[in-house]
CSV table of C-alpha atoms in Angstrom, one decimal:
chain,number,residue,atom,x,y,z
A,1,UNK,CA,-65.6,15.4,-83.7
A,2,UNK,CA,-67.6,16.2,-80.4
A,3,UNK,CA,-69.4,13.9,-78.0
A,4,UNK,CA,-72.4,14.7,-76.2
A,5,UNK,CA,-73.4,12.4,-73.0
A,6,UNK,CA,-76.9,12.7,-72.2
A,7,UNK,CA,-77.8,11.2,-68.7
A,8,UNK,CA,-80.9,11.0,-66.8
A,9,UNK,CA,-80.9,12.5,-63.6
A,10,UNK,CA,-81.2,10.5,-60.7
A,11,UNK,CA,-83.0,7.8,-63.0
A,12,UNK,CA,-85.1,5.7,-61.3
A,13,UNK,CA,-86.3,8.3,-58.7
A,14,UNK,CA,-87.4,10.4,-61.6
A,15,UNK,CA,-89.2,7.3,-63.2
A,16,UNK,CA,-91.1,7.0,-60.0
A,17,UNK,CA,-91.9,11.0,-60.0
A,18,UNK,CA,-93.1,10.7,-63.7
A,19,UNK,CA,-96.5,9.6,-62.0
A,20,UNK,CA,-96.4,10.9,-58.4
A,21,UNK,CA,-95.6,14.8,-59.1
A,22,UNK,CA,-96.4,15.1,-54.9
A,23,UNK,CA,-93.1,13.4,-54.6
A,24,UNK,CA,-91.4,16.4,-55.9
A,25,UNK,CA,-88.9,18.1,-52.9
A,26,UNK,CA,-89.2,15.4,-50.8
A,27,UNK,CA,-86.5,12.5,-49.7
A,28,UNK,CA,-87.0,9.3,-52.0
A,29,UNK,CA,-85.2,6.1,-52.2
A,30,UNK,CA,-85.1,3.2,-54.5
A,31,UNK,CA,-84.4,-0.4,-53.4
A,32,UNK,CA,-82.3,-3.4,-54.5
A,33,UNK,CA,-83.9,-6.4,-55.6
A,34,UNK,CA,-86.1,-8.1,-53.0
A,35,UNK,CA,-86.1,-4.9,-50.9
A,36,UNK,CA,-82.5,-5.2,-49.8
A,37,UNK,CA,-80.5,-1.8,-49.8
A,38,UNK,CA,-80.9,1.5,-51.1
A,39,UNK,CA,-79.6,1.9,-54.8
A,40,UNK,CA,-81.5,5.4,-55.7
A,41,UNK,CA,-81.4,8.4,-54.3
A,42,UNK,CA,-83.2,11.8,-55.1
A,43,UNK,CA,-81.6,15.1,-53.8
A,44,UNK,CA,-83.4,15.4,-51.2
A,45,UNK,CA,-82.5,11.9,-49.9
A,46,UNK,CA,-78.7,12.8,-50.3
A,47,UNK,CA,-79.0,15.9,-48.3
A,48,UNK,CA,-79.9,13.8,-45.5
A,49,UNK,CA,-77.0,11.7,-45.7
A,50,UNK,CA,-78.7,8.6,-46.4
A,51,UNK,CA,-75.9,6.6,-48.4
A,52,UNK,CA,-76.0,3.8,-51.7
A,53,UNK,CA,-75.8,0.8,-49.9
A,54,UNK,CA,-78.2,1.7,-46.6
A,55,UNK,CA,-79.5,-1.7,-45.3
A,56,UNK,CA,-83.3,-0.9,-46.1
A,57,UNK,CA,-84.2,-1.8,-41.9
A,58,UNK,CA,-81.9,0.7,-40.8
A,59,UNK,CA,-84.4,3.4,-42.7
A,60,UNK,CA,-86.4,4.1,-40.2
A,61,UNK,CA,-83.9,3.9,-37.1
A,62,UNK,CA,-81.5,6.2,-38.7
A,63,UNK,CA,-83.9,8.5,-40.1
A,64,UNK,CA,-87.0,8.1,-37.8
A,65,UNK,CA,-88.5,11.7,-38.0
A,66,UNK,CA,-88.2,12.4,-42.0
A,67,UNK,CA,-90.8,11.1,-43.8
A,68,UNK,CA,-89.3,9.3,-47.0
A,69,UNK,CA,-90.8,8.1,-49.8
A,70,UNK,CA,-89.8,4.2,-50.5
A,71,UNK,CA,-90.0,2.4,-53.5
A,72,UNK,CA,-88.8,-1.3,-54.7
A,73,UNK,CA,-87.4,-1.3,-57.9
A,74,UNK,CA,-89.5,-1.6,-60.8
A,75,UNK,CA,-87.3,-2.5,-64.1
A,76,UNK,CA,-90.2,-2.7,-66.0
A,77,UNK,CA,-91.2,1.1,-65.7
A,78,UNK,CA,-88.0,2.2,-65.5
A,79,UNK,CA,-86.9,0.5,-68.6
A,80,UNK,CA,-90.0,1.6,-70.7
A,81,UNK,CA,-89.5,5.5,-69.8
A,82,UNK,CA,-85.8,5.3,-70.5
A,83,UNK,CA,-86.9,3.9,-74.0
A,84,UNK,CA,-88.8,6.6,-74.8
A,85,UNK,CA,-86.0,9.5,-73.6
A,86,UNK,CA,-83.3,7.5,-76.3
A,87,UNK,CA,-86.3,7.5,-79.0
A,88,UNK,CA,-86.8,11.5,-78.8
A,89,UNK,CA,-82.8,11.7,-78.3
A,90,UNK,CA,-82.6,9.6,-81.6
A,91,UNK,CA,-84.8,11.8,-83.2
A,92,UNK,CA,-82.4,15.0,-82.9
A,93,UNK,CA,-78.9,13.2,-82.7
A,94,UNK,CA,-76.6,12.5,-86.1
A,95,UNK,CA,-75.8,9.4,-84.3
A,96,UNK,CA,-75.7,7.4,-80.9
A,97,UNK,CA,-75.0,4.9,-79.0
A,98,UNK,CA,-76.6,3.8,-76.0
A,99,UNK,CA,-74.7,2.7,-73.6
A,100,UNK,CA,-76.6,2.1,-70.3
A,101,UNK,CA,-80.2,2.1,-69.7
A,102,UNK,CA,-80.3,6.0,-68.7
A,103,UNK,CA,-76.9,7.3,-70.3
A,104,UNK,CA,-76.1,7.3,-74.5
A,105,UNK,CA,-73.6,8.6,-76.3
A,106,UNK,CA,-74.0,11.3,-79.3
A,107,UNK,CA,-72.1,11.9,-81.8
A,108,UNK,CA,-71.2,15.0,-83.3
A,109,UNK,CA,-68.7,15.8,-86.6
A,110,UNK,CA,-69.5,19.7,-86.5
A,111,UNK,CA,-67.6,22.0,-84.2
A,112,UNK,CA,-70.5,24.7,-83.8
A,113,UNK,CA,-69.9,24.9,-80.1
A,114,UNK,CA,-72.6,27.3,-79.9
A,115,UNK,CA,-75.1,25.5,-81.6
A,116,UNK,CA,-74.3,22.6,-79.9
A,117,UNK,CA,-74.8,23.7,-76.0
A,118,UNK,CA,-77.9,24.8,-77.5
A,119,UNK,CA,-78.2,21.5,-78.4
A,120,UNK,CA,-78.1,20.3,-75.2
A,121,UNK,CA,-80.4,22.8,-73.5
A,122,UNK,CA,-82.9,21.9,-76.1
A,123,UNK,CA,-82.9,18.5,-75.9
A,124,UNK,CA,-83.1,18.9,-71.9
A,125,UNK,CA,-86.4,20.8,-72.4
A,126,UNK,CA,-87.9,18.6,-75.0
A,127,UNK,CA,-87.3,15.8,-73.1
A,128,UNK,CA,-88.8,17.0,-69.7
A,129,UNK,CA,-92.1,18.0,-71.5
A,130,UNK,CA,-92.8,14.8,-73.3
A,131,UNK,CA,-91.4,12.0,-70.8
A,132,UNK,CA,-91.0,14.0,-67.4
A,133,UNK,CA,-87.5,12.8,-66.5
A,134,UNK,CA,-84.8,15.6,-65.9
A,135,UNK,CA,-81.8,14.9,-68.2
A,136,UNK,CA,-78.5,16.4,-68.3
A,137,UNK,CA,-75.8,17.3,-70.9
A,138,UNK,CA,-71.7,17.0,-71.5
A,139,UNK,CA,-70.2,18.2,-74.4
A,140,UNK,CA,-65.9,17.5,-74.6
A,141,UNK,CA,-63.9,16.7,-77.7
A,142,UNK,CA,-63.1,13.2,-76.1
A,143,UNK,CA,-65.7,11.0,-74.5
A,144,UNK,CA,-64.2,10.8,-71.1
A,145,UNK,CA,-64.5,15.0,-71.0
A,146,UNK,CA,-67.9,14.3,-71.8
A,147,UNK,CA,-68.8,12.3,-69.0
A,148,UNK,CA,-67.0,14.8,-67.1
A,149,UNK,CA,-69.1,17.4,-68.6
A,150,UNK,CA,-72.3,15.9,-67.5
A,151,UNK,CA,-71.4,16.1,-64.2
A,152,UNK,CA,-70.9,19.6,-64.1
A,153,UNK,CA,-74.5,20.0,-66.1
A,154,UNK,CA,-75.9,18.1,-63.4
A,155,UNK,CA,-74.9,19.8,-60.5
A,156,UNK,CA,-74.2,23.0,-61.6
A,157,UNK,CA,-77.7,25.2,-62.4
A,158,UNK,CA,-75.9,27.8,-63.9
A,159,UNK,CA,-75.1,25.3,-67.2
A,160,UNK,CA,-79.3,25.2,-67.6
A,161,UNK,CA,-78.6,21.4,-67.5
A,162,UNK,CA,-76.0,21.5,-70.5
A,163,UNK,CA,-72.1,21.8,-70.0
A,164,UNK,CA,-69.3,22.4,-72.9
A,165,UNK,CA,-65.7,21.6,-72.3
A,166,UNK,CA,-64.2,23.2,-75.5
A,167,UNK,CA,-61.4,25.2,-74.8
A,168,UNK,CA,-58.0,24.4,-73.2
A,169,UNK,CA,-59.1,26.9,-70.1
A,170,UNK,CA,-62.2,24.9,-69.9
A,171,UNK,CA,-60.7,21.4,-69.7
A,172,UNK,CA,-58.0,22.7,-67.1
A,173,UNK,CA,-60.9,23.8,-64.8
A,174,UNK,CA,-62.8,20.7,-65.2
A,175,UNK,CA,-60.0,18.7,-64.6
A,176,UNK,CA,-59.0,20.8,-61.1
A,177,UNK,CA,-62.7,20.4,-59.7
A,178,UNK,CA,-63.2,16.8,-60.3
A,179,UNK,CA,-62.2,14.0,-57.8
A,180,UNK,CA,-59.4,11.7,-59.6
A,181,UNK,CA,-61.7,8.2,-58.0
A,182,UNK,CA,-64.4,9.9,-60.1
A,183,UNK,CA,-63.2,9.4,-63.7
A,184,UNK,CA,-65.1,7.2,-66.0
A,185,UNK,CA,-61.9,4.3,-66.3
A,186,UNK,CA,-60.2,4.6,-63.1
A,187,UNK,CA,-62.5,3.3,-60.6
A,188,UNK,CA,-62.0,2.5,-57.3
A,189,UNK,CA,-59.0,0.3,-57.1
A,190,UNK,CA,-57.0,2.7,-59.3
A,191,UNK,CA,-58.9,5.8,-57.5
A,192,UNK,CA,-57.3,4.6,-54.1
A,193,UNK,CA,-53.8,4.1,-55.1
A,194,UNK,CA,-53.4,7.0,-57.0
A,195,UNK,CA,-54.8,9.0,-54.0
A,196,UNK,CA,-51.9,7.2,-52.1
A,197,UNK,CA,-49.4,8.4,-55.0
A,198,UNK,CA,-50.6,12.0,-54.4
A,199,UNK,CA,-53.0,12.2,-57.2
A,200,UNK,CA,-55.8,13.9,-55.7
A,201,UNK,CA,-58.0,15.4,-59.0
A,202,UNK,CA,-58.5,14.6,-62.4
A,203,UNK,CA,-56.2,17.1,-63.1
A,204,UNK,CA,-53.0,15.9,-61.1
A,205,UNK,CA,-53.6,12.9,-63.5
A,206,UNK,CA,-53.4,14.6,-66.6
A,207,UNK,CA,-50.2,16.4,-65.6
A,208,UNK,CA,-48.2,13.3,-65.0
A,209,UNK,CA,-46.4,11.6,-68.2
A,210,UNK,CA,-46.8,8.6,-70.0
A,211,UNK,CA,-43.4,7.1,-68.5
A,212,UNK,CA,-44.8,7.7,-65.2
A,213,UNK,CA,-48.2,6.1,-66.1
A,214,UNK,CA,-46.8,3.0,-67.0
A,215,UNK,CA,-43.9,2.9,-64.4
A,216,UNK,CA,-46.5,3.0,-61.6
A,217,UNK,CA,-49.7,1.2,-63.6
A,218,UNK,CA,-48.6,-0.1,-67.2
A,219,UNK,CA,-52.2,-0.6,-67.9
A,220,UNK,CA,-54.0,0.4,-71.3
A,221,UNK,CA,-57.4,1.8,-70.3
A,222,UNK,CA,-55.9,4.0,-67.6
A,223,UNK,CA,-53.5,5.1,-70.2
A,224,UNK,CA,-55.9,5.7,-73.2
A,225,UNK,CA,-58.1,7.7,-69.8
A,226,UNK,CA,-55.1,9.6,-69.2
A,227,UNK,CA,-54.7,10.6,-72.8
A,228,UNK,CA,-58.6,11.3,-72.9
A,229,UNK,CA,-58.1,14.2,-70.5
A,230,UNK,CA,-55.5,15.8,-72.5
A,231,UNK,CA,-58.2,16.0,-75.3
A,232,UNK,CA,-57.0,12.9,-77.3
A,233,UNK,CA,-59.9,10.8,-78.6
A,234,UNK,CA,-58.9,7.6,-78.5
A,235,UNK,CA,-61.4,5.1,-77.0
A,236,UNK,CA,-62.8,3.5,-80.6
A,237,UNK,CA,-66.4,3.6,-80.9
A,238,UNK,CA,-66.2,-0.3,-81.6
A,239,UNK,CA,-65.4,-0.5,-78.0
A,240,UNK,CA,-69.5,-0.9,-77.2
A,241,UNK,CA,-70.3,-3.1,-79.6
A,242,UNK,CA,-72.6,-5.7,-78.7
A,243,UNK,CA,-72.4,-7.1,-75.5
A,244,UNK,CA,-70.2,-10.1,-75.4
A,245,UNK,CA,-71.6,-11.8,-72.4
A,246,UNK,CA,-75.1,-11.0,-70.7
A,247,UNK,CA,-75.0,-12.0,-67.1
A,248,UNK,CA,-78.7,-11.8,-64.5
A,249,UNK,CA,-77.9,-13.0,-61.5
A,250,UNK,CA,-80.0,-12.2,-57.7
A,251,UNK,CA,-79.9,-13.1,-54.1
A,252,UNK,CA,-82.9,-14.9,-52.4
A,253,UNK,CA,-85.3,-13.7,-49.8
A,254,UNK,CA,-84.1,-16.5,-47.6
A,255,UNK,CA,-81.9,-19.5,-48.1
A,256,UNK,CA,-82.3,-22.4,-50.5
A,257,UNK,CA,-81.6,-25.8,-49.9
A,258,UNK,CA,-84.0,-27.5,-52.7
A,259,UNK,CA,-82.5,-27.8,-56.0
A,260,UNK,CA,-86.3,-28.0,-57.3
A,261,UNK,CA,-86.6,-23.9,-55.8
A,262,UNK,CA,-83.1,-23.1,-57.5
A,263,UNK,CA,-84.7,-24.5,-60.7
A,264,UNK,CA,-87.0,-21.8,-60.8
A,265,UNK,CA,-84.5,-18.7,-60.1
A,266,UNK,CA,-82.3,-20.0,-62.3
A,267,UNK,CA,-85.4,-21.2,-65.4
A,268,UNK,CA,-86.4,-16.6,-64.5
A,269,UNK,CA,-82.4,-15.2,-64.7
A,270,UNK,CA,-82.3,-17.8,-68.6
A,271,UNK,CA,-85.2,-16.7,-70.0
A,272,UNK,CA,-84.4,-12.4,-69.0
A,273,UNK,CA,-81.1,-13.5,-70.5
A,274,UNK,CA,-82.7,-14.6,-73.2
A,275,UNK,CA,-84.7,-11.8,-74.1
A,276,UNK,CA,-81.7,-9.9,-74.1
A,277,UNK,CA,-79.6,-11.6,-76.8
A,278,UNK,CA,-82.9,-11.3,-79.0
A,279,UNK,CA,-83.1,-7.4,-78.6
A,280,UNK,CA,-79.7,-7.5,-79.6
A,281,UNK,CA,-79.9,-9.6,-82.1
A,282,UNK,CA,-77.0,-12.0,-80.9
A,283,UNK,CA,-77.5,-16.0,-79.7
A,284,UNK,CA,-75.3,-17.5,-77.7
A,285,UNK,CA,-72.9,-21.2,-77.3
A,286,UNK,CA,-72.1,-21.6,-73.9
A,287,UNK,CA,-74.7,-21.4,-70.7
A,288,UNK,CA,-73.1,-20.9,-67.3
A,289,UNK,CA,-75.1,-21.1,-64.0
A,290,UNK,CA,-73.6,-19.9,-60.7
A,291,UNK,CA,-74.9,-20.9,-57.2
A,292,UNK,CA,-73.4,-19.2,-53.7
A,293,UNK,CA,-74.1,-19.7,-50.2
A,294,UNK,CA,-73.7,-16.9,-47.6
A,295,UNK,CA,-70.7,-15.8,-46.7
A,296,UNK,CA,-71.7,-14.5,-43.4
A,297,UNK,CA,-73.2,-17.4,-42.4
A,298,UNK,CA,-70.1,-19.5,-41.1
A,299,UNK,CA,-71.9,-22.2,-38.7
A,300,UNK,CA,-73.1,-23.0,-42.0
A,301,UNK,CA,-71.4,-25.1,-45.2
A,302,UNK,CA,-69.7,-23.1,-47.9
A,303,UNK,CA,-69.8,-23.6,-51.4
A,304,UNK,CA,-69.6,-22.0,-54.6
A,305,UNK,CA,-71.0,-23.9,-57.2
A,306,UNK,CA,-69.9,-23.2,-61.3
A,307,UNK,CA,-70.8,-25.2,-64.2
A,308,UNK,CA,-71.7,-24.8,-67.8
A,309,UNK,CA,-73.2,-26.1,-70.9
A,310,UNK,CA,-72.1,-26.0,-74.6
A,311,UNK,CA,-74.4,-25.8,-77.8
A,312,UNK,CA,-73.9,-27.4,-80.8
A,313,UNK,CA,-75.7,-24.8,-82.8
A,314,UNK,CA,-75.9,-21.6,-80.7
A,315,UNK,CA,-79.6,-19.8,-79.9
A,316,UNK,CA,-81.7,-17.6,-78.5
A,317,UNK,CA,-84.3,-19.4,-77.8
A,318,UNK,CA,-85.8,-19.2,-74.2
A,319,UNK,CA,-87.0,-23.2,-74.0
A,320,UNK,CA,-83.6,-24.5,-75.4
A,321,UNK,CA,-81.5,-22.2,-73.4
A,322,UNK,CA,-83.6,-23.0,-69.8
A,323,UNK,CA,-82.9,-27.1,-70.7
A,324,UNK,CA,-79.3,-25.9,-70.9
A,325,UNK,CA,-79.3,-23.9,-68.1
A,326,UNK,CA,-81.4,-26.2,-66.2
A,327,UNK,CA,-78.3,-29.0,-66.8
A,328,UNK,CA,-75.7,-26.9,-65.6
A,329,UNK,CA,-77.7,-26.3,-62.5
A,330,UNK,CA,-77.7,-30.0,-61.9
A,331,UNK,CA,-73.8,-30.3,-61.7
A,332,UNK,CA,-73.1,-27.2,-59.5
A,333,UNK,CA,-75.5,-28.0,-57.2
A,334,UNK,CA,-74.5,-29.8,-53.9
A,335,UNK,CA,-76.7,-31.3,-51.6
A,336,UNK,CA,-76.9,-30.1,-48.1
A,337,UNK,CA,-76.1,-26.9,-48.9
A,338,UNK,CA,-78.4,-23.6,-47.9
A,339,UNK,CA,-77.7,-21.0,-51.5
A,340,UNK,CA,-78.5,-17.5,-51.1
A,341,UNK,CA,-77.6,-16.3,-54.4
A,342,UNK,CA,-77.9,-18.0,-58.1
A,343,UNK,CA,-76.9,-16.4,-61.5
A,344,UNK,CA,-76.8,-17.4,-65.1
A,345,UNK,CA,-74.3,-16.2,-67.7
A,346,UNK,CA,-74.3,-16.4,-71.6
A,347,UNK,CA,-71.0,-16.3,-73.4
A,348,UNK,CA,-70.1,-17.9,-76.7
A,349,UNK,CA,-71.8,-14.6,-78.5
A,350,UNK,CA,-72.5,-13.8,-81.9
A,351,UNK,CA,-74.8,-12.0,-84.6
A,352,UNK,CA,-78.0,-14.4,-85.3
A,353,UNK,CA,-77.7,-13.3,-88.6
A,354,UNK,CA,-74.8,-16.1,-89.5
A,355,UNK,CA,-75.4,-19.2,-87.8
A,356,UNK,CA,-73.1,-22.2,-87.7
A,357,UNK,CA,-75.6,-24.9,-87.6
A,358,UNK,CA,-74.0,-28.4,-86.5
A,359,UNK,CA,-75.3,-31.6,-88.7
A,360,UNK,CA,-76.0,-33.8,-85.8
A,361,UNK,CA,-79.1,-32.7,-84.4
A,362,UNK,CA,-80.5,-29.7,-86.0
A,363,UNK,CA,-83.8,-29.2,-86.9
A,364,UNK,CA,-84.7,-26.6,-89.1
A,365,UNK,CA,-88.3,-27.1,-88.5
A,366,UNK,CA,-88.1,-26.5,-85.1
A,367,UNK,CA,-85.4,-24.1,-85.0
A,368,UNK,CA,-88.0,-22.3,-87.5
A,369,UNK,CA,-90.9,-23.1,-84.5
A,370,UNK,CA,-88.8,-21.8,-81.8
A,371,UNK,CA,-88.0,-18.6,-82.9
A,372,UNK,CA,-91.6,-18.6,-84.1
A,373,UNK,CA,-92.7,-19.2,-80.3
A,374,UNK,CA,-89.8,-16.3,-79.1
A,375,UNK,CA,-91.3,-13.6,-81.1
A,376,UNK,CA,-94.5,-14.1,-79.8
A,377,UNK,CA,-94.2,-14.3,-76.5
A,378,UNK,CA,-91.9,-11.3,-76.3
A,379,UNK,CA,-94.6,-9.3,-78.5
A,380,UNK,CA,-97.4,-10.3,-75.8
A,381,UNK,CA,-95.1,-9.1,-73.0
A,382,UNK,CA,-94.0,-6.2,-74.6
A,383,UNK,CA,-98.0,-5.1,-75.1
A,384,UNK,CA,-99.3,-6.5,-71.7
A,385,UNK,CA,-96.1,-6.3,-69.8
A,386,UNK,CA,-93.7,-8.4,-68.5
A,387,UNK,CA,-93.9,-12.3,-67.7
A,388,UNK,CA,-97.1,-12.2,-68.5
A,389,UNK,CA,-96.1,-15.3,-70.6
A,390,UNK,CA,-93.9,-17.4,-68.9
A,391,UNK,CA,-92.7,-21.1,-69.6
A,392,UNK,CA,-93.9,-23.3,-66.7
A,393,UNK,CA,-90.4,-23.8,-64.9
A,394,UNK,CA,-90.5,-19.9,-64.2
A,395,UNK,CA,-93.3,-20.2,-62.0
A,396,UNK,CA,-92.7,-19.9,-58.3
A,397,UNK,CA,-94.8,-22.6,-56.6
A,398,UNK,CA,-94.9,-25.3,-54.0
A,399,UNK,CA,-97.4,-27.1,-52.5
A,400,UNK,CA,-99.4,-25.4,-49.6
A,401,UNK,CA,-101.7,-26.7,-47.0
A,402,UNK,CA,-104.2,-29.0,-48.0
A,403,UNK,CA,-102.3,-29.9,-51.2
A,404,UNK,CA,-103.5,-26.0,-52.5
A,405,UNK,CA,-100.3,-24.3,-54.6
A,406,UNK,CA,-98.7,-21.5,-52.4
A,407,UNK,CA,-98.1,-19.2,-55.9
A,408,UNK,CA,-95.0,-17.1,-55.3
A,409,UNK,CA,-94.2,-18.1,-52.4
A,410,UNK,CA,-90.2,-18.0,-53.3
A,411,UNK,CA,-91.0,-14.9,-55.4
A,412,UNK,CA,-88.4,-12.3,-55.0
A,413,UNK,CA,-89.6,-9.3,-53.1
A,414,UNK,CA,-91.0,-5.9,-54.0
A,415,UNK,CA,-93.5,-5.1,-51.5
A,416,UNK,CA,-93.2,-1.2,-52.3
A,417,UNK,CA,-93.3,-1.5,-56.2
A,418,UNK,CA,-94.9,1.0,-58.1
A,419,UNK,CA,-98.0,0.4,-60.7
A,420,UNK,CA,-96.6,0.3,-64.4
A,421,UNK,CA,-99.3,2.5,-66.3
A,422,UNK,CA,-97.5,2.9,-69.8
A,423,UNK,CA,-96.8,-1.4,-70.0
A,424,UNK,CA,-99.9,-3.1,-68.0
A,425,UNK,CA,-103.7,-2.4,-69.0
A,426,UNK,CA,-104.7,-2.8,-65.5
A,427,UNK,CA,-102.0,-0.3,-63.8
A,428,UNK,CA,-103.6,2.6,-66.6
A,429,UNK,CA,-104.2,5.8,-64.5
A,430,UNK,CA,-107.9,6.5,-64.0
A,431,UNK,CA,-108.5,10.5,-64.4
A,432,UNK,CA,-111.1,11.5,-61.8
């Protein structure tokens, strides 16, 4: 069997080129949410040595004379043009597996290497005509190769965006040019003390034994990546099954003292979690909520606040999974404090295909209602685009001067956002 990893390229910059083709050669960035740090980067912007992470302020004083292109992230776009890349890549693959929202996995059980980096090339092509979006791909014999490979095709012209790791002299190579901190399963923690036990390159890795590996590490995924680039497959395909817990969390513009204002966050981060476990087809048992106060604000009081609330019956259901949340809020809070950050986490998962209904309080009328309400409020914002139905507790208000509502006014931030002309009637591009 071979894997294929198709990536796309510098994703969210080339979701925010898809419609502004001037963009094309010049620097552009992509911020975190409420316009925080830089979390995209085009080529261009990489050249320049502007660096994941850049504080969005020190831009312009660090770069003062280049003129680059800013944008606040836009999930909504970038979500709907990654959907259609997997849809033509579904069309063309024996099977996949998506495993981020601009990288899947393919599946191969043929060994015409040939036809298959012809594969790739193709698929590269087709997939720039019909979406716009550069994508790049890694063919290997294990899955970690792969992802190796799709660096290579990324950065390397030569592979015309499609790069095969077949032989044993082409997985030696591979393994001698890539940077040991940079394979998929070792990560940073492992990167830097394996760089402290000499172990410089991918390659350096792979040399070592198994008796060394677990001397130094004794730990399973570094040792199933070790064995990955030495050509054995062994990371199971049940590995990315369905997520297990989903997890939406954000800072604040500015601090939050009210627990009436963390209601809100919090009611936002339920209901996107809810929406995932429905496109998953999963509910869930248990809701966590999370609340944090700054760290770097010492003359102020610390706390980090965790609670959580357990179903009966578990659901997907928006309404019944904000009360929950909205419960668990109540008993991490503490008063007096000034939170910069909330989250809420699901756990407790399962298929909504088999579920264990408790015989205290369940309804099936309104179960039946509920799920009635879900399905058409994600169909409305799937057609007109995102919260454009909301349950009341989502919506950021307070009351203005002169008793008028100030509407967003603890709305997170995206004063660079781009229009969304494939999801929202109103952002549809207007030929002239």
């Amino acid at each position: 069997m071979y894997y294929a990893v198709v990536d796309c390229d510098n994703c969210y910059v080339s979701c925010e080129r898809v419609f502004r083709p001037e963009l094309n050669g010049r620097p552009v960035v992509v911020l975190s949410n409420n316009d925080g740090c830089v979390v995209a980067r085009s080529e261009e912007a990489k050249q320049l040595g502007i660096k994941a992470g850049t504080p969005y302020y020190q831009l312009e004083q660090q770069f003062p004379r280049n003129k680059i292109a800013v944008f606040s992230s836009n999930y909504e776009l970038y979500g709907e043009l990654t959907a259609r890349v997997m849809s033509l890549i579904s069309k063309v693959a024996p099977s996949y597996f998506r495993y981020s929202i601009d990288e899947c996995f393919v599946y191969f059980l043929d060994d015409d290497l040939p036809r298959l980096k012809q594969w790739g090339e193709q698929l590269h092509l087709n997939v720039r005509r019909q979406v716009g979006i550069p994508v790049s791909v890694g063919i290997a014999p294990t899955k970690t190769l792969a992802k190796m490979a799709s660096h290579f095709a990324k950065h390397y012209k030569g592979y015309r965006h499609s790069c095969l790791i077949a032989t044993p002299q082409q997985r030696a190579k591979a393994l001698q040019l890539y940077p040991v901190d940079d394979v998929w399963g070792v990560g940073k923690r492992y990167g830097a003390r394996l760089q402290q036990l000499g172990i410089a390159t991918a390659y350096d890795l792979a040399a070592k034994s198994q008796a060394w590996l677990q001397f130094h590490f004794n730990n399973k995924v570094l040792l199933r990546t070790w064995q990955e680039l030495q050509g054995v497959d062994c990371i199971p395909n049940e590995t990315w099954a369905k997520k297990q817990s989903i997890c939406t969390s954000r800072s604040f513009p500015k601090l939050i003292t009210e627990i009436h204002e963390l209601r809100t966050h919090v009611a936002n981060y339920a209901a996107r979690c809810a929406e995932k476990l429905r496109r998953q087809h999963t509910v869930a048992s248990v809701v966590a909520v999370f609340v944090q106060t700054s760290p770097f604000r010492e003359d102020l009081q610390q706390h980090n606040g965790f609670a959580e609330t357990h179903l009966l019956t578990p659901t997907s259901s928006t309404t019944t999974l904000l009360k929950a949340a909205n419960e668990a809020l109540t008993k991490a809070f503490r008063s007096g404090c000034h939170y910069k950050k909330a989250g809420v986490i699901l756990m407790g998962i399962t298929s909504d295909s088999a579920i264990q209904t408790n015989f205290v309080d369940f309804d099936a009328d309104r179960f039946a209602r509920l799920k009635h309400l879900d399905s058409v409020v994600d169909r409305v914002n799937k057609q007109y685009g995102s919260e454009t139905l909301v349950i009341a507790t989502q919506q950021y208000t307070r009351k203005g001067g002169q008793g008028k509502a100030d509407v967003f006014a603890n709305a997170m931030r995206h004063t660079f956002r781009s229009k969304n002309p494939t999801t929202r009637w109103a952002d549809i591009i207007q030929l002239k």
